[in-house]
GROMACS .gro file of C-alpha atoms in nm:
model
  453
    1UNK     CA    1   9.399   4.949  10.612
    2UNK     CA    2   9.638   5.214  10.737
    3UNK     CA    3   9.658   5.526  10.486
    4UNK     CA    4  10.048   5.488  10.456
    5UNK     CA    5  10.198   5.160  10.598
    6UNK     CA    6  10.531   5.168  10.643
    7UNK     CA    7  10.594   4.837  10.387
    8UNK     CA    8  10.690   4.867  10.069
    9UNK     CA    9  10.411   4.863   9.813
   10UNK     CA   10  10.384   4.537   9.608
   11UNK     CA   11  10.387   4.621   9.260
   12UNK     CA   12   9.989   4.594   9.231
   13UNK     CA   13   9.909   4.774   9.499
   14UNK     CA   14  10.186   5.028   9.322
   15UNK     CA   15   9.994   5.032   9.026
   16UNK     CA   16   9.651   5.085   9.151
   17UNK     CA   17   9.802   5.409   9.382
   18UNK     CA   18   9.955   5.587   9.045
   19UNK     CA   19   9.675   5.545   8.876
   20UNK     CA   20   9.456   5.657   9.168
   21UNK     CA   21   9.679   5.983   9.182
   22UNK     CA   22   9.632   5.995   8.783
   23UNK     CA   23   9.272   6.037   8.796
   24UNK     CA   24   9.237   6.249   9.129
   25UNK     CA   25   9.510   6.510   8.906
   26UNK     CA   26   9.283   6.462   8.588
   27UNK     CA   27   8.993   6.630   8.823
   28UNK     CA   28   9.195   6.898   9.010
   29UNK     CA   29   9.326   6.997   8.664
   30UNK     CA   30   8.941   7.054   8.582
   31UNK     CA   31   8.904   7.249   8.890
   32UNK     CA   32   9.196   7.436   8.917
   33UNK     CA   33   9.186   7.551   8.532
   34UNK     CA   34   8.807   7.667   8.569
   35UNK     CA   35   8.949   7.889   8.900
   36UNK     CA   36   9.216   8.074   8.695
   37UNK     CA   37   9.043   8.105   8.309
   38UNK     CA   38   8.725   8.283   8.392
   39UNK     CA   39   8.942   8.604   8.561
   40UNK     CA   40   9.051   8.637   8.135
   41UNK     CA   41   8.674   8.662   8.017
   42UNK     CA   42   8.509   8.886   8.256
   43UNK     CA   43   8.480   9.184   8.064
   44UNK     CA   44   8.329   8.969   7.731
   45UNK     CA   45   8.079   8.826   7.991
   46UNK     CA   46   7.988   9.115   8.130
   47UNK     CA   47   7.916   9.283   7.774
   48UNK     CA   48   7.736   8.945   7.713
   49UNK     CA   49   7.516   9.009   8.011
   50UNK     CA   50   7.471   9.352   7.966
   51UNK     CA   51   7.632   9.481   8.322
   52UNK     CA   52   7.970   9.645   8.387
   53UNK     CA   53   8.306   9.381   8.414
   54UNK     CA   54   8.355   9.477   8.801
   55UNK     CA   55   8.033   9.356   8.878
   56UNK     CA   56   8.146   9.022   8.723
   57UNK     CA   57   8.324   8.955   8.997
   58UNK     CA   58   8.064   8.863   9.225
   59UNK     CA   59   8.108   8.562   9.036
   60UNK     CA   60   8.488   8.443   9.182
   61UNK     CA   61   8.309   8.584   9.515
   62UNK     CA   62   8.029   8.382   9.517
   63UNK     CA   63   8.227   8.056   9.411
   64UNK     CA   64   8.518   8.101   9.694
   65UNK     CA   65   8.250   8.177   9.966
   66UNK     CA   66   8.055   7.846   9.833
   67UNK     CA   67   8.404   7.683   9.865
   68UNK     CA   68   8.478   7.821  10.182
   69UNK     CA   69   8.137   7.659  10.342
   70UNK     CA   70   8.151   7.363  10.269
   71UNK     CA   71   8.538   7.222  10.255
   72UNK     CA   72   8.525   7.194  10.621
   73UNK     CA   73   8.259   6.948  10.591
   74UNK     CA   74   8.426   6.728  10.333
   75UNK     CA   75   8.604   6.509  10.527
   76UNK     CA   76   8.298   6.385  10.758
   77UNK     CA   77   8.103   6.325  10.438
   78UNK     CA   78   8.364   6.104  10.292
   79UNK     CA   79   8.407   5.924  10.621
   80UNK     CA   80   8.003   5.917  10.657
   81UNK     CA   81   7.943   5.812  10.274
   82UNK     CA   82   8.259   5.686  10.152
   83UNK     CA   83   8.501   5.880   9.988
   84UNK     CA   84   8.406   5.735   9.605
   85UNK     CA   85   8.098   5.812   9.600
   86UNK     CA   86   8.182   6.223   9.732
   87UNK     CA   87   8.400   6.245   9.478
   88UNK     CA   88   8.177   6.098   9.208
   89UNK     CA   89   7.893   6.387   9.342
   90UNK     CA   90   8.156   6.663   9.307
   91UNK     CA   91   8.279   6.610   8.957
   92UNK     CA   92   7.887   6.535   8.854
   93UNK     CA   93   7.858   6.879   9.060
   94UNK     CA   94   8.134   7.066   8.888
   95UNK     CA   95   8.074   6.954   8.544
   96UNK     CA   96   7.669   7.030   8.556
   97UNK     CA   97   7.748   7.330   8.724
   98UNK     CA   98   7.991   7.424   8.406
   99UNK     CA   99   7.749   7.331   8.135
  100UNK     CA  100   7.521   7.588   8.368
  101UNK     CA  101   7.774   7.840   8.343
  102UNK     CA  102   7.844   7.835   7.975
  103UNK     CA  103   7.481   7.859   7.909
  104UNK     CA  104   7.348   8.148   8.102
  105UNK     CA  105   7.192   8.397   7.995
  106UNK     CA  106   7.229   8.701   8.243
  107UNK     CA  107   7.462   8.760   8.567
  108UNK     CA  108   7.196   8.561   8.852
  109UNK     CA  109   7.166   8.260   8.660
  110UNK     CA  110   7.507   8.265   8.609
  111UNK     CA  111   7.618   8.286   8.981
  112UNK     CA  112   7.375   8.064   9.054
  113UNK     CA  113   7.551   7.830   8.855
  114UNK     CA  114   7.886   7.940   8.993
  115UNK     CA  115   7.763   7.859   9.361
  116UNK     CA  116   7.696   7.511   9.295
  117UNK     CA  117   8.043   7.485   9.102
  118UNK     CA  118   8.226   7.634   9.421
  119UNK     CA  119   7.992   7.301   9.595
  120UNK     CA  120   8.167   7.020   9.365
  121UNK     CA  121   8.516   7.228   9.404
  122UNK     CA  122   8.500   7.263   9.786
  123UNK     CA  123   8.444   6.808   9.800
  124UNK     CA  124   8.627   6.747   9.532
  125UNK     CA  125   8.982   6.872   9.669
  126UNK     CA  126   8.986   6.711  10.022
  127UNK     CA  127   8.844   6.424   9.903
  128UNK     CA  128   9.070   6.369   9.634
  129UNK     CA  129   9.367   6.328   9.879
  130UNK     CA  130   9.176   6.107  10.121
  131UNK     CA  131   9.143   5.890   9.825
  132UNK     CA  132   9.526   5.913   9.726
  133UNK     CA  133   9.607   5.852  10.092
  134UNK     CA  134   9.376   5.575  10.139
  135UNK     CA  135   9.510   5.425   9.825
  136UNK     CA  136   9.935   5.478   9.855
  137UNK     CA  137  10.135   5.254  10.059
  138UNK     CA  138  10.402   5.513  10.230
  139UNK     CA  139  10.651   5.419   9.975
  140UNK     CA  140  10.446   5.519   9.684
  141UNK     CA  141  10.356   5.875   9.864
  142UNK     CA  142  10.577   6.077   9.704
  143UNK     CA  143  10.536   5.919   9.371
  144UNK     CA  144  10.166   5.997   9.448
  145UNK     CA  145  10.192   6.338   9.536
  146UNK     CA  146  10.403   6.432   9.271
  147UNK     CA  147  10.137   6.334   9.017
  148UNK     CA  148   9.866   6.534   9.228
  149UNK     CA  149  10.059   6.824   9.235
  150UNK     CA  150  10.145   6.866   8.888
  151UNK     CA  151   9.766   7.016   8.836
  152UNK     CA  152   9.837   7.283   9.119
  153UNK     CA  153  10.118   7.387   8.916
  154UNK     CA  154  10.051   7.378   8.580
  155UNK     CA  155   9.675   7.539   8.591
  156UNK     CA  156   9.758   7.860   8.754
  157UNK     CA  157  10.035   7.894   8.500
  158UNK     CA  158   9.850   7.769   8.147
  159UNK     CA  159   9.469   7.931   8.272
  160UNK     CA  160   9.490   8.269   8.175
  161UNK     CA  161   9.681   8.225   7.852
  162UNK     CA  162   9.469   7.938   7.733
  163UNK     CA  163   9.145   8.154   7.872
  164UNK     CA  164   9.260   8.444   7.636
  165UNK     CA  165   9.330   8.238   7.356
  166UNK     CA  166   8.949   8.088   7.399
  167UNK     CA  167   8.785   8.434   7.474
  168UNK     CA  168   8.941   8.612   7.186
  169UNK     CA  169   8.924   8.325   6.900
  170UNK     CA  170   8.580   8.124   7.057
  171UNK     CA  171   8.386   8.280   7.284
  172UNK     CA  172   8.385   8.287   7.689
  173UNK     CA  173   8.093   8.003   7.673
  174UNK     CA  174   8.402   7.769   7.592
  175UNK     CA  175   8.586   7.839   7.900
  176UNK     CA  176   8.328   7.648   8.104
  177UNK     CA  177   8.230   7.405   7.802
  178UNK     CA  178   8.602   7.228   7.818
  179UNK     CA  179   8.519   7.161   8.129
  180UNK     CA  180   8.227   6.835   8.031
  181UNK     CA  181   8.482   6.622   7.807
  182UNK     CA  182   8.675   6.652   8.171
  183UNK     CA  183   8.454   6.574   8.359
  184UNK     CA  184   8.292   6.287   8.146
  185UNK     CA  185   8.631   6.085   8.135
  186UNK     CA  186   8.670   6.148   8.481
  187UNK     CA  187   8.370   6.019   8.667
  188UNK     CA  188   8.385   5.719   8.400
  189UNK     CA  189   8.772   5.690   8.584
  190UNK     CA  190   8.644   5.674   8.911
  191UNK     CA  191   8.348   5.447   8.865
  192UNK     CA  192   8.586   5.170   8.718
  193UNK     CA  193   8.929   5.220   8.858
  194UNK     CA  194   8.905   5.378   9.225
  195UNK     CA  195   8.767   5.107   9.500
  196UNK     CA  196   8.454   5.213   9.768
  197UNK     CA  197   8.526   5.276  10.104
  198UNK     CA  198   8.375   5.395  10.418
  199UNK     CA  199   8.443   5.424  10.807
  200UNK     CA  200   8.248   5.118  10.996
  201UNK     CA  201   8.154   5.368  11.213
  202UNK     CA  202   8.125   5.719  11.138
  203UNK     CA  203   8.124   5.993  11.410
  204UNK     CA  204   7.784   6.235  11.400
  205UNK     CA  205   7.767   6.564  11.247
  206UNK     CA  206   7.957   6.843  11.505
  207UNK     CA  207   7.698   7.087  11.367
  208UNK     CA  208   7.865   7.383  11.576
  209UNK     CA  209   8.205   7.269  11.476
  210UNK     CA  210   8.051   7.322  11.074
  211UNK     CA  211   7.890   7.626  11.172
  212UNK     CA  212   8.206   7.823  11.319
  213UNK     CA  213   8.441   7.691  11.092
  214UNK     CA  214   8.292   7.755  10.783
  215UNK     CA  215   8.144   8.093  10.902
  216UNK     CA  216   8.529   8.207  11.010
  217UNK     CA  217   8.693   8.051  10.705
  218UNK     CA  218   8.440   8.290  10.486
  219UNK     CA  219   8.493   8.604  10.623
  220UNK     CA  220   8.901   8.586  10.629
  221UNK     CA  221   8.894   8.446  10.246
  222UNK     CA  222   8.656   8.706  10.186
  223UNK     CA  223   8.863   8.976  10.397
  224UNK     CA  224   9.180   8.845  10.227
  225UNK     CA  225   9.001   8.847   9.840
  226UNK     CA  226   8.873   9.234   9.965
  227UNK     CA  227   9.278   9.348   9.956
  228UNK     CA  228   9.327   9.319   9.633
  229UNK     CA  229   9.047   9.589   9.551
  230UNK     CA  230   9.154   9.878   9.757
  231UNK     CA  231   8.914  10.096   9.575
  232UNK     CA  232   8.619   9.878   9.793
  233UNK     CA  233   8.742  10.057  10.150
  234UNK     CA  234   8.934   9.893  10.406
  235UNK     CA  235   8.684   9.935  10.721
  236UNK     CA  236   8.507   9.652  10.569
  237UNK     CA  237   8.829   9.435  10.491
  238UNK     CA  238   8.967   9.499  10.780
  239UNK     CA  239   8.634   9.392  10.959
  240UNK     CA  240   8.597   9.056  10.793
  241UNK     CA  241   8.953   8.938  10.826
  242UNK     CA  242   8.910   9.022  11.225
  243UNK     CA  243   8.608   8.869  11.228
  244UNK     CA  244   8.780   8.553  11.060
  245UNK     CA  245   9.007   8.565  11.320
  246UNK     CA  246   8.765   8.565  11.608
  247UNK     CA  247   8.534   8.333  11.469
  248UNK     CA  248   8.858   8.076  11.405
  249UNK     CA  249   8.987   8.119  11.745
  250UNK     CA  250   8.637   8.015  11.886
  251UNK     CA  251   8.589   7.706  11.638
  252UNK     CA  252   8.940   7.572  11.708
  253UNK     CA  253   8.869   7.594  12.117
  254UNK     CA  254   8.542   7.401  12.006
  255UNK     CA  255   8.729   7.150  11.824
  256UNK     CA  256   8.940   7.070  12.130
  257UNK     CA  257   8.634   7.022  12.365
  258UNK     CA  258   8.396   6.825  12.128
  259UNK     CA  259   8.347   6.463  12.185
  260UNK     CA  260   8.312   6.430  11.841
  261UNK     CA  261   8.465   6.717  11.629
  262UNK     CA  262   8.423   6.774  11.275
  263UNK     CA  263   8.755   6.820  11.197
  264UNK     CA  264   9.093   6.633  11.450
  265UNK     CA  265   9.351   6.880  11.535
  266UNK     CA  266   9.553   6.611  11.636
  267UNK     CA  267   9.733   6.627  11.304
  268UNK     CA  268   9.877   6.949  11.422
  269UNK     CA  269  10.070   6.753  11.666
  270UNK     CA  270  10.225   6.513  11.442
  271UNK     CA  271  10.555   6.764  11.335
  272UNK     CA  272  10.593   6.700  10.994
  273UNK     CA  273  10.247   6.762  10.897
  274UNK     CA  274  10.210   7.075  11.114
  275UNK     CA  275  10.567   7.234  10.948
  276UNK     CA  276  10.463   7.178  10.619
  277UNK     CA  277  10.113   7.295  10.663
  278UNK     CA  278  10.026   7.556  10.921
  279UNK     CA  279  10.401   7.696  10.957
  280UNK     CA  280  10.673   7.665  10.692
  281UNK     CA  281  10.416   7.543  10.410
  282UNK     CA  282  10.204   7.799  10.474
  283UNK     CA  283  10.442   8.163  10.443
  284UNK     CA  284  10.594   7.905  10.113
  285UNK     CA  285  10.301   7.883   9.971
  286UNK     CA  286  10.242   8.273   9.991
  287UNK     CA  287  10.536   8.335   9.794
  288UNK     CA  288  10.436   8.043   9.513
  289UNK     CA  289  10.063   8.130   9.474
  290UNK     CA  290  10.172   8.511   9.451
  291UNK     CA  291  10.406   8.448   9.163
  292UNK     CA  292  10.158   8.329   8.847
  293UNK     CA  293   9.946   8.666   8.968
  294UNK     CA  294  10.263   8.905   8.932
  295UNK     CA  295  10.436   8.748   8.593
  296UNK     CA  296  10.148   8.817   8.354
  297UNK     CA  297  10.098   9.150   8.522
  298UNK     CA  298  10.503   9.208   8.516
  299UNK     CA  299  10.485   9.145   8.114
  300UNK     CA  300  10.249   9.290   7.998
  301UNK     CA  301  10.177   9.642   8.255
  302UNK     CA  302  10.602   9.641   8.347
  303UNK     CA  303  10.690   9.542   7.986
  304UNK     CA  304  10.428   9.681   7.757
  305UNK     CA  305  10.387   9.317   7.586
  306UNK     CA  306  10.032   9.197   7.436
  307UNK     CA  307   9.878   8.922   7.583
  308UNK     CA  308   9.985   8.620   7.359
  309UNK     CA  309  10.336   8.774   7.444
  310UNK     CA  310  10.363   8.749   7.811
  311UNK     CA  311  10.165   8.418   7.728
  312UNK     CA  312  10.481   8.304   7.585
  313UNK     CA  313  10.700   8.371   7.835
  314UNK     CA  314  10.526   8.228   8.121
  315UNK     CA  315  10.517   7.906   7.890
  316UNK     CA  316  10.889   7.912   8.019
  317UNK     CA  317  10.734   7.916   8.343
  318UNK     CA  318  10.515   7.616   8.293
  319UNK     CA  319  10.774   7.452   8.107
  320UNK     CA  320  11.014   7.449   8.411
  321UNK     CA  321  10.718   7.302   8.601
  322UNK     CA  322  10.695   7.009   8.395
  323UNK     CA  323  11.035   6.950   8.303
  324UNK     CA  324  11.118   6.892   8.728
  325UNK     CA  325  10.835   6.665   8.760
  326UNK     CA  326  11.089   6.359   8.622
  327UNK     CA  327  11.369   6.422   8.883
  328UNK     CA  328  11.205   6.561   9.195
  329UNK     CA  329  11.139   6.207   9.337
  330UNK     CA  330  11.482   6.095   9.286
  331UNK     CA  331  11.654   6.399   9.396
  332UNK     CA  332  11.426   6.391   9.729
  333UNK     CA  333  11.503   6.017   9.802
  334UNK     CA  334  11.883   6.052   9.750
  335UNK     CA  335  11.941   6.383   9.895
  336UNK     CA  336  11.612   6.355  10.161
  337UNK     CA  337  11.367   6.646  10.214
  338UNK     CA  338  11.547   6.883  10.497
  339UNK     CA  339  11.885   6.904  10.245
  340UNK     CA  340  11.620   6.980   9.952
  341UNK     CA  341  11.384   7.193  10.063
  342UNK     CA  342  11.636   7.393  10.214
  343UNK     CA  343  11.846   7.437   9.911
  344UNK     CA  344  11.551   7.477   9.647
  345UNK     CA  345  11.360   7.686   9.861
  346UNK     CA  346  11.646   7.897   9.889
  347UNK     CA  347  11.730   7.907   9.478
  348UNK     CA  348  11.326   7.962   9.472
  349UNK     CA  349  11.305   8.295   9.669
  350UNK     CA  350  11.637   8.354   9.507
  351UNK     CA  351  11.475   8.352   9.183
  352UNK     CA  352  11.120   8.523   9.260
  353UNK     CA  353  11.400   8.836   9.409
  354UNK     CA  354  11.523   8.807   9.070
  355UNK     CA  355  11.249   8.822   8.856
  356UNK     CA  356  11.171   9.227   8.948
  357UNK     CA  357  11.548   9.272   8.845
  358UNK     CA  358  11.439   9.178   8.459
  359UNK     CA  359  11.350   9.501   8.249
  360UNK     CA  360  11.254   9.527   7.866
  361UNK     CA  361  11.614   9.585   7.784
  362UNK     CA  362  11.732   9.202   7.944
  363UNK     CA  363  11.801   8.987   7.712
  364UNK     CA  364  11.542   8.713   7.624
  365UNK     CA  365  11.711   8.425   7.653
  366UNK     CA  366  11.788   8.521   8.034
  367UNK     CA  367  11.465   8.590   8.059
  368UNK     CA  368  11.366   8.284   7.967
  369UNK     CA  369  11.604   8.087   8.120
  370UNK     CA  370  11.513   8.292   8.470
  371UNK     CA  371  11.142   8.125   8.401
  372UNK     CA  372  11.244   7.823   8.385
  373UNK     CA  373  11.464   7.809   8.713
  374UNK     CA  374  11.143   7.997   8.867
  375UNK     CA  375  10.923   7.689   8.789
  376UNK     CA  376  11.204   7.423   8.848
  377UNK     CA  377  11.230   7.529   9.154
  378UNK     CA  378  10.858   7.621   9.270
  379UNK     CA  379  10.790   7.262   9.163
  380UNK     CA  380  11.039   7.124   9.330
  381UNK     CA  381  10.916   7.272   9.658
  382UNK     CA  382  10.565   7.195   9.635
  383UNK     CA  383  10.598   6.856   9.579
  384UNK     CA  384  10.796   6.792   9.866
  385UNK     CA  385  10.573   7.035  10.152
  386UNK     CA  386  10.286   6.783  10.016
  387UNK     CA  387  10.423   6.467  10.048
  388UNK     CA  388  10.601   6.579  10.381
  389UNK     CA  389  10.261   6.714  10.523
  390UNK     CA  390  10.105   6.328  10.484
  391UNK     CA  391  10.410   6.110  10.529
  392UNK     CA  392  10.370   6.029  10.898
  393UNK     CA  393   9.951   6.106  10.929
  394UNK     CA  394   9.809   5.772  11.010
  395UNK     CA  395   9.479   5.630  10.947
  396UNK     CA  396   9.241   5.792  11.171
  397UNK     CA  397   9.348   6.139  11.101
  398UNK     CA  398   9.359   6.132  10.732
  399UNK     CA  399   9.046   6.252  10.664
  400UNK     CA  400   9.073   6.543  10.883
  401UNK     CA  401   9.445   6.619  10.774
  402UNK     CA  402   9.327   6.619  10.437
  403UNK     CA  403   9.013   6.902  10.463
  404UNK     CA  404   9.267   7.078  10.701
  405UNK     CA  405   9.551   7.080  10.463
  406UNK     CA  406   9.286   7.241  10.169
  407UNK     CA  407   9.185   7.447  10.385
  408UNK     CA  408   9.531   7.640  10.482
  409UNK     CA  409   9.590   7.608  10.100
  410UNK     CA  410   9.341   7.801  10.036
  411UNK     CA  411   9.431   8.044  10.251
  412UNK     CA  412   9.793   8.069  10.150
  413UNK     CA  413   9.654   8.133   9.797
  414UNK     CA  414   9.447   8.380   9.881
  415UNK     CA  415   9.692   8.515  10.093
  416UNK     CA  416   9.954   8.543   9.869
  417UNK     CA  417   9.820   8.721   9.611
  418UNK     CA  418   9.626   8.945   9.847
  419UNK     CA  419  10.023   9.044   9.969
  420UNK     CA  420  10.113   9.145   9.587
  421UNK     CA  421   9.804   9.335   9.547
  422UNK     CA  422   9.909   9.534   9.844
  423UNK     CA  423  10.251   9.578   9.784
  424UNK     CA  424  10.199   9.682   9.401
  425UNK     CA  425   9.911   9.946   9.542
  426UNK     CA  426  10.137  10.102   9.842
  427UNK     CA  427  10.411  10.135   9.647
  428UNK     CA  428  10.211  10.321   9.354
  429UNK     CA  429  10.067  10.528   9.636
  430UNK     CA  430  10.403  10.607   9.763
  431UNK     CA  431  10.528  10.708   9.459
  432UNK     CA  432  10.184  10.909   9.420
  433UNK     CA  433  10.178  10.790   9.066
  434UNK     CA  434   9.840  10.737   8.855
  435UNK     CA  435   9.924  10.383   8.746
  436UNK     CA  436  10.176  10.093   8.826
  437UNK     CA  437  10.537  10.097   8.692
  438UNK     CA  438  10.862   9.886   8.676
  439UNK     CA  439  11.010   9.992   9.007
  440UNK     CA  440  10.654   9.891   9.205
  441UNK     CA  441  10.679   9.522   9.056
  442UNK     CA  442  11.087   9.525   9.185
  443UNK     CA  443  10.948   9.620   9.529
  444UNK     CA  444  10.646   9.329   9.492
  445UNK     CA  445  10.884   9.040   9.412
  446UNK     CA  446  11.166   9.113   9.608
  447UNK     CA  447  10.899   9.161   9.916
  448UNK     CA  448  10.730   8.805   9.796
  449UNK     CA  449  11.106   8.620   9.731
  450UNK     CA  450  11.182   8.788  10.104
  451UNK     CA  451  10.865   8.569  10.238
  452UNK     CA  452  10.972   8.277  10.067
  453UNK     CA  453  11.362   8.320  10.265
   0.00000   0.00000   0.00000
């Protein structure tokens, strides 16, 4: 079975792909919500554990380095075990790991915990899209996609205002606790709805390919993470993301040579995947992931607004999000994806530039009305770089295009709001100011909108 034939699906096979991409979304939702909800509840856990908030963050640390490990090695395992089964272990992982979270009782057991979270996280989102691919004729891609997506967009958006709401009215035990009833419905999903598979012949482990690749894909999300906390020194920042850099360089010549390499670069060659992932996709993505980190930081440090406040705005944001998700499949298959992406991407930067022209004193209905155009457009776009990265990968590369693609999306997160970080902090130094202002968010999002042009 090819990954995305070129017929058009019969209506069965139609069915069984959207609900495929239903429950794959159902479990990035999980993962994706856990990522951006704890950031809200550090300082509660960290008076629950008795330790200072900064030293909470060892917990995001430890997570994206567990991540980091082990996504390049996704992709065999589905191939070696099937894809099912991978992704049955890594929402059993993630939603154990949760329960483990929400119970512990001082800061090791709790990264303990968080380690074998970042385990389920790192399978679950290559695998996920193996299984969409694996299950979507190529006519039902972008319908497939589109339902995939929607998690990507709505969690970094709807996590920190729901993880307030929790932290302040619950306590932070809940944040990790929603995540079981998840979890639950979702590996009862999988088990009856999404069919086994398996390569008749899987390739052997490329243990040095692992090695390199998940050694240099640590130290440049670690280097990149390091940016956003100046106050840490840059020697060592500076040292990791080189050392990233090196350590890539030497796994991707490794790939090329191996008889049997963990991960096929040959999907670089096919053009649509490598434009959308490694090239255009990539600098895109820095300017969407960068946005949800600047907008609650915008209201509430730029504007002075409490946190349920600048929760309602960026509802706007989310709003906009969902309310594209019913015409971007349409629009792409009358208009087709160069004419779109083009445009949108255009009115998208356009409106990230336009966001550091708001102050207190615009009115809120513009305001609002800005955040929606902001997430019309942002979903717009990242619906269409995923289908396009997938549309013309064919069988035998799907599982390597797939732990590739999550890979550079990682990056690109990281990345992007690494960028703000920096921007916000040079400009504050430049100004030789004590703490952030208006004029430093301007500079940040009409530097990130500039990325996205």
């Amino acid at each position: 079975m090819t990954a995305i034939p070129d017929t058009e699906a019969l209506p069965e096979t139609a069915t069984n792909a959207r609900r495929v991409a239903l429950i794959v979304a159902i479990a990035f939702f999980m993962q994706l919500l856990d990522s951006t909800i704890i950031s809200t509840s550090l300082p509660q856990m960290g008076a629950s554990f008795g330790v200072p908030a900064v030293a909470m963050s060892i917990g995001i640390t430890v997570y994206m380095l567990t991540m980091a490990v082990f996504v390049p090695l996704s992709g065999w395992l589905a191939d070696r075990f099937g894809a099912r089964n991978i992704f049955l272990v890594a929402i059993a992982l993630f939603t154990l790991a949760s329960l483990a979270c929400g119970f512990s009782g001082n800061l090791t057991q709790f990264v303990a915990a968080r380690a074998v979270q970042g385990l389920g996280s790192a399978l679950m989102t290559p695998v996920g899209r193996i299984l969409v691919l694996r299950n979507a004729s190529k006519s039902e891609l972008l319908n497939a996609t589109a339902l995939i997506t929607w998690s990507a967009l709505f969690a970094p958006v709807v996590g920190p205002v729901l993880g307030g709401f929790i932290t302040t009215y619950l306590s932070w035990h809940w944040n990790f606790f929603i995540n079981i009833p998840l979890g639950l419905v979702g590996l009862a999903l999988v088990a009856r709805f999404i069919p086994g598979d398996r390569e008749a012949d899987p390739k052997p482990l490329d243990w040095p390919g692992f090695f390199l690749t998940s050694l240099g894909l640590a130290c440049l999300l670690y280097g990149l993470e390091r940016i956003a906390h100046p106050e840490d020194g840059m020697l060592p920042t500076v040292g990791l993301i080189a050392a990233g850099i090196v350590v890539g360089w030497l796994a991707v010549r490794h790939l090329r040579r191996a008889p049997h390499p963990l991960l096929d670069l040959s999907s670089f060659k096919v053009l649509t995947f490598a434009i959308s992932t490694l090239a255009a996709g990539t600098i895109f993505r820095v300017a969407i992931n960068a946005t949800p980190f600047l907008l609650p930081l915008l209201f509430q440090v730029g504007f002075g607004l409490s946190p349920v406040d600048a929760g309602l705005m960026i509802l706007a944001y989310f709003l906009g999000n969902l309310g594209m998700k019913t015409v971007t499949t349409p629009t792409l298959r009358r208009f087709g994806f160069r004419s779109v992406m083009v445009v949108n991407g255009i009115i998208a930067s356009a409106s990230i530039m336009a966001c550091g022209a708001i102050s207190p004193q615009t009115p809120q209905a513009l305001v609002v009305a800005l955040m929606l155009i902001a997430g019309l457009s942002r979903s717009m776009q990242f619906t269409a770089l995923n289908t396009l990265a997938f549309a013309d990968i064919d069988a035998a590369q799907r599982s390597s295009a797939a732990t590739l693609s999550s890979m550079l999306q990682q990056v690109a997160m990281l990345f992007g709001v690494a960028v703000a970080a920096a921007v916000l902090n040079l400009s504050q130094i430049a100004r030789a100011q004590p703490a952030l202002d208006l004029v430093d968010f301007r500079i940040a999002f009409f530097v990130i909108g500039a990325i996205g042009l």
